[in-house]
Amino acid sequence: MDNGIFSLHRGLPWIFLAFLSVYGDVSYSVPEEMKRGSVIGNVAKDLGLDLGKLSARKARIDTEDNGVKYCSVNLNTGDLIVQERIDREGLCAKRASCVLTQELVLEIPLELHRINIHVQDINDNTPLFKEDSLKIEIRESADKGARFLLDEAHDGDIGENAVQGYSLQQNNHFSLNVRSKGNGRKYGELVLEKELDREDNNEIMLLLTAFDGGSPQRSGTVAIHVTVLDANDNAPVFSETVYKATLPENSPLDTQVITVSATDSDEGVNGEVTYGFDRVSDENQVFLLNPKTGDVTVAGAIDYERESLYEMQVSAKDGLGLASYATLIIQITDINDNVPVIYLKSLTNPIPENVTPGTEVGIINVQDRDSDNNKQVHCSIQQNVPFKLVPSIKNYYSLVTTGQLDRELVSDYNITIRATDEGSPPLSSSKTVQLSVADINDNPPVFEEQSYSAYVTENNKPGSTLCSVTARDPDWRQNGTVIYSLFPGEVNGAPVSSYVSVNGDTGVIHAVRSFDYEQLRSFKVQVMARDNGSPPLSSNVTVSVFISDVNDNSPQILYPALEGNSFMTELVPKAAHGGSLVSKVIAVDADSGQNAWLSYRIVTSTDPGLFTIGVHSGEIRTQRDISESDSMKQNLIVAVKDNGQPSLSATCSMYLIISDNLAEVTELKDISSDEKNSKLTSYLIIALVSVSTFFLTFIIIIMGVRFCRRRKPRLLFDGAVTIPSAYLPPNYADVDGTGTLRSTYNYDAYLTTGSRTSDFKFVTSYNDNTLPADQTLRKSPSDFADVFGDCDSSPEVGIDVF
């Protein structure tokens, strides 16, 4: 880039701007002692930076050793302004070039620009002499033209602002000769213009003025007290013009550095040499020169980082004031006495857990005040953490991620950064950086179980607790707060919310209604667990609700069943043997399990020892052979009881007629009339006449039946029993072993003589040749002959009696 030179007239400073395109550096030249707030230059324009992004990129001025920040950047204008007082003498002492290095740091991405500020000297220091007065002893024998060295004046400024000349007060004996040393510093010599006469004037007072070349010009004065003595012909002479020595830093006090030596050919007082530092600055606070021996020893702290080279003027004077001068150069060598210092310049904290690997989360700056290899520093991270240090610009490192972060596994990191230099022995330091991982909603709620089962007895109270579901979400705060709800669905065509409800905070599931096992035995619902993240995440789980049975249904007797005022009657042949199947009580229970296990027993009977009933089958059988003495009319009351706790029961009446002669069935009508207390006498007479009309027909039929029974007696009583399907409820399910009708049993009912108020039943063997009950009831007397034509083929028939 081109160099720009800006000129400010009438005493204002010159500002020089230079750009180094290779390193992206920029240089300015400014005068010292500028006022705070003064503009040095516009770094944004000079470096081609986007002015609008200075604030977002956190532009700031930094220093290599984290010392005083003399400058700052105006983020709105891009101007580099003076922040602290810049004193060239305090920064660079007498060095001809004084460069103040500042660094412009920008982030995202990291960018570093070096700013070199050349501090120009201004005339702000007055020339000063080492002492308030100079004492010179001159022998009266001094020749005209003799020269006598004067102490030089010291001016903190340099160049034209330093001491440029001297002037001597007008007098009769001396003139002033101004000379320059090898380093350009000027000093004065008194030149004897007129011989001295001690007897005439043994003391002469002169005034020496030193002035600089600044504008405005500054000056300082010193009084010269000349004492006229006897002659001293020889001045001391140093053994070397320049003395050089090397001294390690941190050398202890009183360490001898070097010895200077000068000799004087004169004798006595004129030959006695005294050594001293010929300067105004404070080197004597660091080094001490023995005035008698010339030994230079350490008198203060030697720090390479503060000063690496000392150059001093050493004088040797004899007893009468003659002197000579030599240069003493002491080179300070560096030792590795400064540990690296780690500075955290920028840090993103907390870090979102979904940052991609390679994301920059911090900027580290490492500095070591030593030099050469002692200043070379290496940084590393001690722990096994998903972060690494990437060397960036100069002594800057970027702290970047190396893997995927997961707050649920590790939420905080303590990263120890260790910096080690290449000194011998190496020095190191460490710094711990604390980083937190910010949560994102990356985990859905997870139920503790894959599925849940709830068990509830029927007839429960609405609002009772069924079970509890629990889901865990490892995320933080609202991302980990779980809310439960029912997933929309239906149970038996009704919304699932009409059956159960779930507590959104606790996950406890309650029953909304009372359940009936006989209507619903189990159902499933879906419960959703959702977190409060953005966007929310959710998961579902199946809850199976099983309803258990309670004994809330009494046994239902299907057969015999009373319909209106009629009653069922079974016909038992007189020739029935013991153990013959007479009838069967059929009952069902809507409950399940042991609540539906039915047992049968005869509560009362006309003849307690004649009939027995199967406890679990309900089959009524004869206990013994029927005798002639047994009553023709047998009335049994059967109780059916389930096995529930407590058990429920039902009873029924079974009417049995012991008879082989159908003519005796007329007595059934009397039985019916007696039990019903019927007053319809006229109808009874008509019925009796009708019975008589068909009496002979029945005799023939009965004889045929008896004939067939003698041939196959067991076939009549041990055959299967049939019951019409009309006795079974529409939703009846045949369950073996629960007291309900087995599929091997069938029962057919046949109406008896008379009217519909009285009926009886033959117990017949039901096979493929036997007519169903509905067809049998439609038989007429004219069909009987066809039916009984062949007893072998059809031993028993059903008879309709009117």
PDB file of C-alpha atoms in Angstrom, residues 555-723:
ATOM      1  CA  PRO A 555     -77.626 -68.013  38.086  1.00  0.00           C
ATOM      2  CA  GLN A 556     -80.270 -67.949  35.380  1.00  0.00           C
ATOM      3  CA  ILE A 557     -82.328 -71.141  35.012  1.00  0.00           C
ATOM      4  CA  LEU A 558     -82.984 -71.865  31.383  1.00  0.00           C
ATOM      5  CA  TYR A 559     -84.851 -75.145  31.871  1.00  0.00           C
ATOM      6  CA  PRO A 560     -87.373 -75.725  33.311  1.00  0.00           C
ATOM      7  CA  ALA A 561     -88.698 -72.236  32.689  1.00  0.00           C
ATOM      8  CA  LEU A 562     -92.158 -71.005  33.628  1.00  0.00           C
ATOM      9  CA  GLU A 563     -93.992 -69.019  31.021  1.00  0.00           C
ATOM     10  CA  GLY A 564     -97.084 -67.237  32.248  1.00  0.00           C
ATOM     11  CA  ASN A 565     -99.222 -69.570  34.392  1.00  0.00           C
ATOM     12  CA  SER A 566     -98.075 -72.783  32.756  1.00  0.00           C
ATOM     13  CA  PHE A 567     -95.628 -75.203  34.294  1.00  0.00           C
ATOM     14  CA  MET A 568     -93.372 -77.892  32.852  1.00  0.00           C
ATOM     15  CA  THR A 569     -94.065 -81.555  33.633  1.00  0.00           C
ATOM     16  CA  GLU A 570     -91.775 -84.554  33.031  1.00  0.00           C
ATOM     17  CA  LEU A 571     -93.237 -88.073  32.534  1.00  0.00           C
ATOM     18  CA  VAL A 572     -91.272 -90.822  34.292  1.00  0.00           C
ATOM     19  CA  PRO A 573     -92.074 -94.459  33.362  1.00  0.00           C
ATOM     20  CA  LYS A 574     -92.799 -96.746  36.274  1.00  0.00           C
ATOM     21  CA  ALA A 575     -90.275 -99.214  34.956  1.00  0.00           C
ATOM     22  CA  ALA A 576     -87.393 -96.725  35.291  1.00  0.00           C
ATOM     23  CA  HIS A 577     -84.377 -98.331  36.938  1.00  0.00           C
ATOM     24  CA  GLY A 578     -82.020 -96.695  39.421  1.00  0.00           C
ATOM     25  CA  GLY A 579     -79.609 -94.276  37.769  1.00  0.00           C
ATOM     26  CA  SER A 580     -81.901 -93.510  34.856  1.00  0.00           C
ATOM     27  CA  LEU A 581     -81.772 -89.988  33.487  1.00  0.00           C
ATOM     28  CA  VAL A 582     -85.104 -88.329  34.160  1.00  0.00           C
ATOM     29  CA  SER A 583     -84.502 -84.685  33.314  1.00  0.00           C
ATOM     30  CA  LYS A 584     -81.868 -81.964  33.523  1.00  0.00           C
ATOM     31  CA  VAL A 585     -81.856 -78.544  35.056  1.00  0.00           C
ATOM     32  CA  ILE A 586     -80.131 -76.116  32.706  1.00  0.00           C
ATOM     33  CA  ALA A 587     -78.700 -72.886  34.176  1.00  0.00           C
ATOM     34  CA  VAL A 588     -76.175 -70.278  33.124  1.00  0.00           C
ATOM     35  CA  ASP A 589     -74.376 -67.476  34.935  1.00  0.00           C
ATOM     36  CA  ALA A 590     -73.331 -64.249  33.169  1.00  0.00           C
ATOM     37  CA  ASP A 591     -70.276 -64.037  35.427  1.00  0.00           C
ATOM     38  CA  SER A 592     -67.027 -65.822  34.691  1.00  0.00           C
ATOM     39  CA  GLY A 593     -64.496 -67.981  36.413  1.00  0.00           C
ATOM     40  CA  GLN A 594     -65.467 -69.384  39.774  1.00  0.00           C
ATOM     41  CA  ASN A 595     -68.315 -66.860  39.896  1.00  0.00           C
ATOM     42  CA  ALA A 596     -69.914 -68.901  37.109  1.00  0.00           C
ATOM     43  CA  TRP A 597     -69.158 -72.347  38.536  1.00  0.00           C
ATOM     44  CA  LEU A 598     -72.639 -73.681  39.284  1.00  0.00           C
ATOM     45  CA  SER A 599     -73.664 -76.406  41.667  1.00  0.00           C
ATOM     46  CA  TYR A 600     -77.076 -78.057  41.896  1.00  0.00           C
ATOM     47  CA  ARG A 601     -78.927 -79.554  44.807  1.00  0.00           C
ATOM     48  CA  ILE A 602     -82.487 -80.659  45.558  1.00  0.00           C
ATOM     49  CA  VAL A 603     -83.889 -78.479  48.305  1.00  0.00           C
ATOM     50  CA  THR A 604     -87.169 -80.316  48.819  1.00  0.00           C
ATOM     51  CA  SER A 605     -88.848 -83.226  47.123  1.00  0.00           C
ATOM     52  CA  THR A 606     -92.001 -85.263  47.517  1.00  0.00           C
ATOM     53  CA  ASP A 607     -89.930 -88.419  48.048  1.00  0.00           C
ATOM     54  CA  PRO A 608     -86.403 -87.445  49.254  1.00  0.00           C
ATOM     55  CA  GLY A 609     -84.887 -90.831  48.476  1.00  0.00           C
ATOM     56  CA  LEU A 610     -86.246 -91.290  45.005  1.00  0.00           C
ATOM     57  CA  PHE A 611     -84.364 -88.725  42.918  1.00  0.00           C
ATOM     58  CA  THR A 612     -80.905 -87.261  42.990  1.00  0.00           C
ATOM     59  CA  ILE A 613     -79.294 -84.439  40.995  1.00  0.00           C
ATOM     60  CA  GLY A 614     -75.753 -84.137  39.671  1.00  0.00           C
ATOM     61  CA  VAL A 615     -73.896 -81.480  41.660  1.00  0.00           C
ATOM     62  CA  HIS A 616     -72.173 -80.057  38.609  1.00  0.00           C
ATOM     63  CA  SER A 617     -74.210 -81.439  35.700  1.00  0.00           C
ATOM     64  CA  GLY A 618     -77.773 -80.715  36.911  1.00  0.00           C
ATOM     65  CA  GLU A 619     -78.911 -84.124  35.660  1.00  0.00           C
ATOM     66  CA  ILE A 620     -81.839 -85.565  37.607  1.00  0.00           C
ATOM     67  CA  ARG A 621     -81.632 -89.320  37.932  1.00  0.00           C
ATOM     68  CA  THR A 622     -83.441 -91.998  39.872  1.00  0.00           C
ATOM     69  CA  GLN A 623     -81.607 -93.256  42.933  1.00  0.00           C
ATOM     70  CA  ARG A 624     -83.449 -96.576  42.903  1.00  0.00           C
ATOM     71  CA  ASP A 625     -85.958 -98.457  40.853  1.00  0.00           C
ATOM     72  CA  ILE A 626     -89.432 -96.993  40.913  1.00  0.00           C
ATOM     73  CA  SER A 627     -91.943 -98.997  42.869  1.00  0.00           C
ATOM     74  CA  GLU A 628     -95.725 -99.164  42.832  1.00  0.00           C
ATOM     75  CA  SER A 629     -95.860 -97.467  46.190  1.00  0.00           C
ATOM     76  CA  ASP A 630     -94.225 -94.309  44.953  1.00  0.00           C
ATOM     77  CA  SER A 631     -96.491 -91.342  44.542  1.00  0.00           C
ATOM     78  CA  MET A 632     -97.409 -90.630  40.963  1.00  0.00           C
ATOM     79  CA  LYS A 633     -96.930 -86.884  41.453  1.00  0.00           C
ATOM     80  CA  GLN A 634     -93.405 -85.859  42.352  1.00  0.00           C
ATOM     81  CA  ASN A 635     -92.523 -82.193  43.021  1.00  0.00           C
ATOM     82  CA  LEU A 636     -88.830 -81.253  43.203  1.00  0.00           C
ATOM     83  CA  ILE A 637     -87.451 -77.812  44.196  1.00  0.00           C
ATOM     84  CA  VAL A 638     -83.918 -77.449  42.842  1.00  0.00           C
ATOM     85  CA  ALA A 639     -81.491 -74.748  43.990  1.00  0.00           C
ATOM     86  CA  VAL A 640     -78.704 -73.577  41.684  1.00  0.00           C
ATOM     87  CA  LYS A 641     -75.796 -71.768  43.409  1.00  0.00           C
ATOM     88  CA  ASP A 642     -72.653 -70.180  41.969  1.00  0.00           C
ATOM     89  CA  ASN A 643     -69.189 -70.287  43.542  1.00  0.00           C
ATOM     90  CA  GLY A 644     -68.768 -66.523  44.066  1.00  0.00           C
ATOM     91  CA  GLN A 645     -68.015 -64.776  47.322  1.00  0.00           C
ATOM     92  CA  PRO A 646     -70.649 -64.258  48.484  1.00  0.00           C
ATOM     93  CA  SER A 647     -72.483 -66.800  46.385  1.00  0.00           C
ATOM     94  CA  LEU A 648     -75.759 -66.117  44.598  1.00  0.00           C
ATOM     95  CA  SER A 649     -78.478 -68.686  43.891  1.00  0.00           C
ATOM     96  CA  ALA A 650     -81.772 -69.355  42.131  1.00  0.00           C
ATOM     97  CA  THR A 651     -84.475 -72.041  42.531  1.00  0.00           C
ATOM     98  CA  CYS A 652     -86.908 -73.763  40.258  1.00  0.00           C
ATOM     99  CA  SER A 653     -89.683 -76.347  40.579  1.00  0.00           C
ATOM    100  CA  MET A 654     -89.652 -79.590  38.655  1.00  0.00           C
ATOM    101  CA  TYR A 655     -92.911 -81.559  38.267  1.00  0.00           C
ATOM    102  CA  LEU A 656     -92.543 -85.301  37.580  1.00  0.00           C
ATOM    103  CA  ILE A 657     -95.364 -87.791  36.787  1.00  0.00           C
ATOM    104  CA  ILE A 658     -94.676 -91.477  37.378  1.00  0.00           C
ATOM    105  CA  SER A 659     -96.948 -93.307  34.993  1.00  0.00           C
ATOM    106  CA  ASP A 660     -96.953 -95.832  32.198  1.00  0.00           C
ATOM    107  CA  ASN A 661    -100.637 -95.285  31.310  1.00  0.00           C
ATOM    108  CA  LEU A 662    -101.423 -92.105  29.455  1.00  0.00           C
ATOM    109  CA  ALA A 663    -104.980 -92.403  30.617  1.00  0.00           C
ATOM    110  CA  GLU A 664    -103.801 -91.427  34.020  1.00  0.00           C
ATOM    111  CA  VAL A 665    -102.771 -88.089  32.665  1.00  0.00           C
ATOM    112  CA  THR A 666    -106.288 -86.904  33.316  1.00  0.00           C
ATOM    113  CA  GLU A 667    -105.186 -86.529  36.845  1.00  0.00           C
ATOM    114  CA  LEU A 668    -102.784 -83.885  35.636  1.00  0.00           C
ATOM    115  CA  LYS A 669    -105.688 -81.717  34.835  1.00  0.00           C
ATOM    116  CA  ASP A 670    -106.937 -82.129  38.405  1.00  0.00           C
ATOM    117  CA  ILE A 671    -103.502 -81.217  39.613  1.00  0.00           C
ATOM    118  CA  SER A 672    -103.505 -78.178  37.407  1.00  0.00           C
ATOM    119  CA  SER A 673    -106.975 -77.225  38.477  1.00  0.00           C
ATOM    120  CA  ASP A 674    -106.200 -77.680  42.144  1.00  0.00           C
ATOM    121  CA  GLU A 675    -103.040 -75.626  41.978  1.00  0.00           C
ATOM    122  CA  LYS A 676    -104.626 -72.922  39.905  1.00  0.00           C
ATOM    123  CA  ASN A 677    -107.909 -73.020  41.865  1.00  0.00           C
ATOM    124  CA  SER A 678    -109.669 -72.700  38.596  1.00  0.00           C
ATOM    125  CA  LYS A 679    -113.443 -72.058  38.768  1.00  0.00           C
ATOM    126  CA  LEU A 680    -114.071 -72.931  35.163  1.00  0.00           C
ATOM    127  CA  THR A 681    -115.902 -76.200  35.976  1.00  0.00           C
ATOM    128  CA  SER A 682    -117.656 -76.305  32.656  1.00  0.00           C
ATOM    129  CA  TYR A 683    -114.398 -76.342  30.774  1.00  0.00           C
ATOM    130  CA  LEU A 684    -113.187 -79.212  32.914  1.00  0.00           C
ATOM    131  CA  ILE A 685    -116.200 -81.320  32.094  1.00  0.00           C
ATOM    132  CA  ILE A 686    -115.680 -80.727  28.392  1.00  0.00           C
ATOM    133  CA  ALA A 687    -112.029 -81.727  28.788  1.00  0.00           C
ATOM    134  CA  LEU A 688    -112.969 -84.962  30.575  1.00  0.00           C
ATOM    135  CA  VAL A 689    -115.384 -85.899  27.801  1.00  0.00           C
ATOM    136  CA  SER A 690    -112.656 -85.269  25.243  1.00  0.00           C
ATOM    137  CA  VAL A 691    -110.251 -87.481  27.157  1.00  0.00           C
ATOM    138  CA  SER A 692    -112.786 -90.294  27.263  1.00  0.00           C
ATOM    139  CA  THR A 693    -113.320 -89.995  23.530  1.00  0.00           C
ATOM    140  CA  PHE A 694    -109.697 -90.754  22.850  1.00  0.00           C
ATOM    141  CA  PHE A 695    -109.281 -93.222  25.714  1.00  0.00           C
ATOM    142  CA  LEU A 696    -109.259 -96.297  23.550  1.00  0.00           C
ATOM    143  CA  THR A 697    -106.742 -94.723  21.227  1.00  0.00           C
ATOM    144  CA  PHE A 698    -104.388 -94.033  24.107  1.00  0.00           C
ATOM    145  CA  ILE A 699    -104.739 -97.611  25.363  1.00  0.00           C
ATOM    146  CA  ILE A 700    -103.547 -98.893  22.031  1.00  0.00           C
ATOM    147  CA  ILE A 701    -100.655 -96.431  21.956  1.00  0.00           C
ATOM    148  CA  ILE A 702     -99.615 -97.241  25.506  1.00  0.00           C
ATOM    149  CA  MET A 703     -99.632-100.932  24.770  1.00  0.00           C
ATOM    150  CA  GLY A 704     -97.403-100.300  21.786  1.00  0.00           C
ATOM    151  CA  VAL A 705     -95.063 -98.218  23.886  1.00  0.00           C
ATOM    152  CA  ARG A 706     -94.838-100.872  26.603  1.00  0.00           C
ATOM    153  CA  PHE A 707     -94.144-103.485  23.982  1.00  0.00           C
ATOM    154  CA  CYS A 708     -91.305-101.439  22.579  1.00  0.00           C
ATOM    155  CA  ARG A 709     -89.936-100.676  26.081  1.00  0.00           C
ATOM    156  CA  ARG A 710     -89.743-104.343  26.924  1.00  0.00           C
ATOM    157  CA  ARG A 711     -87.620-104.852  23.870  1.00  0.00           C
ATOM    158  CA  LYS A 712     -85.343-101.866  24.503  1.00  0.00           C
ATOM    159  CA  PRO A 713     -85.891-100.715  28.097  1.00  0.00           C
ATOM    160  CA  ARG A 714     -82.619 -98.845  28.515  1.00  0.00           C
ATOM    161  CA  LEU A 715     -82.974 -97.046  25.240  1.00  0.00           C
ATOM    162  CA  LEU A 716     -85.853 -95.023  26.638  1.00  0.00           C
ATOM    163  CA  PHE A 717     -84.138 -93.683  29.717  1.00  0.00           C
ATOM    164  CA  ASP A 718     -80.504 -93.506  28.887  1.00  0.00           C
ATOM    165  CA  GLY A 719     -80.842 -91.636  25.683  1.00  0.00           C
ATOM    166  CA  ALA A 720     -79.771 -88.058  25.177  1.00  0.00           C
ATOM    167  CA  VAL A 721     -82.068 -85.307  26.417  1.00  0.00           C
ATOM    168  CA  THR A 722     -82.991 -82.417  24.167  1.00  0.00           C
ATOM    169  CA  ILE A 723     -84.116 -78.895  24.979  1.00  0.00           C
TER     170      ILE A 723
END
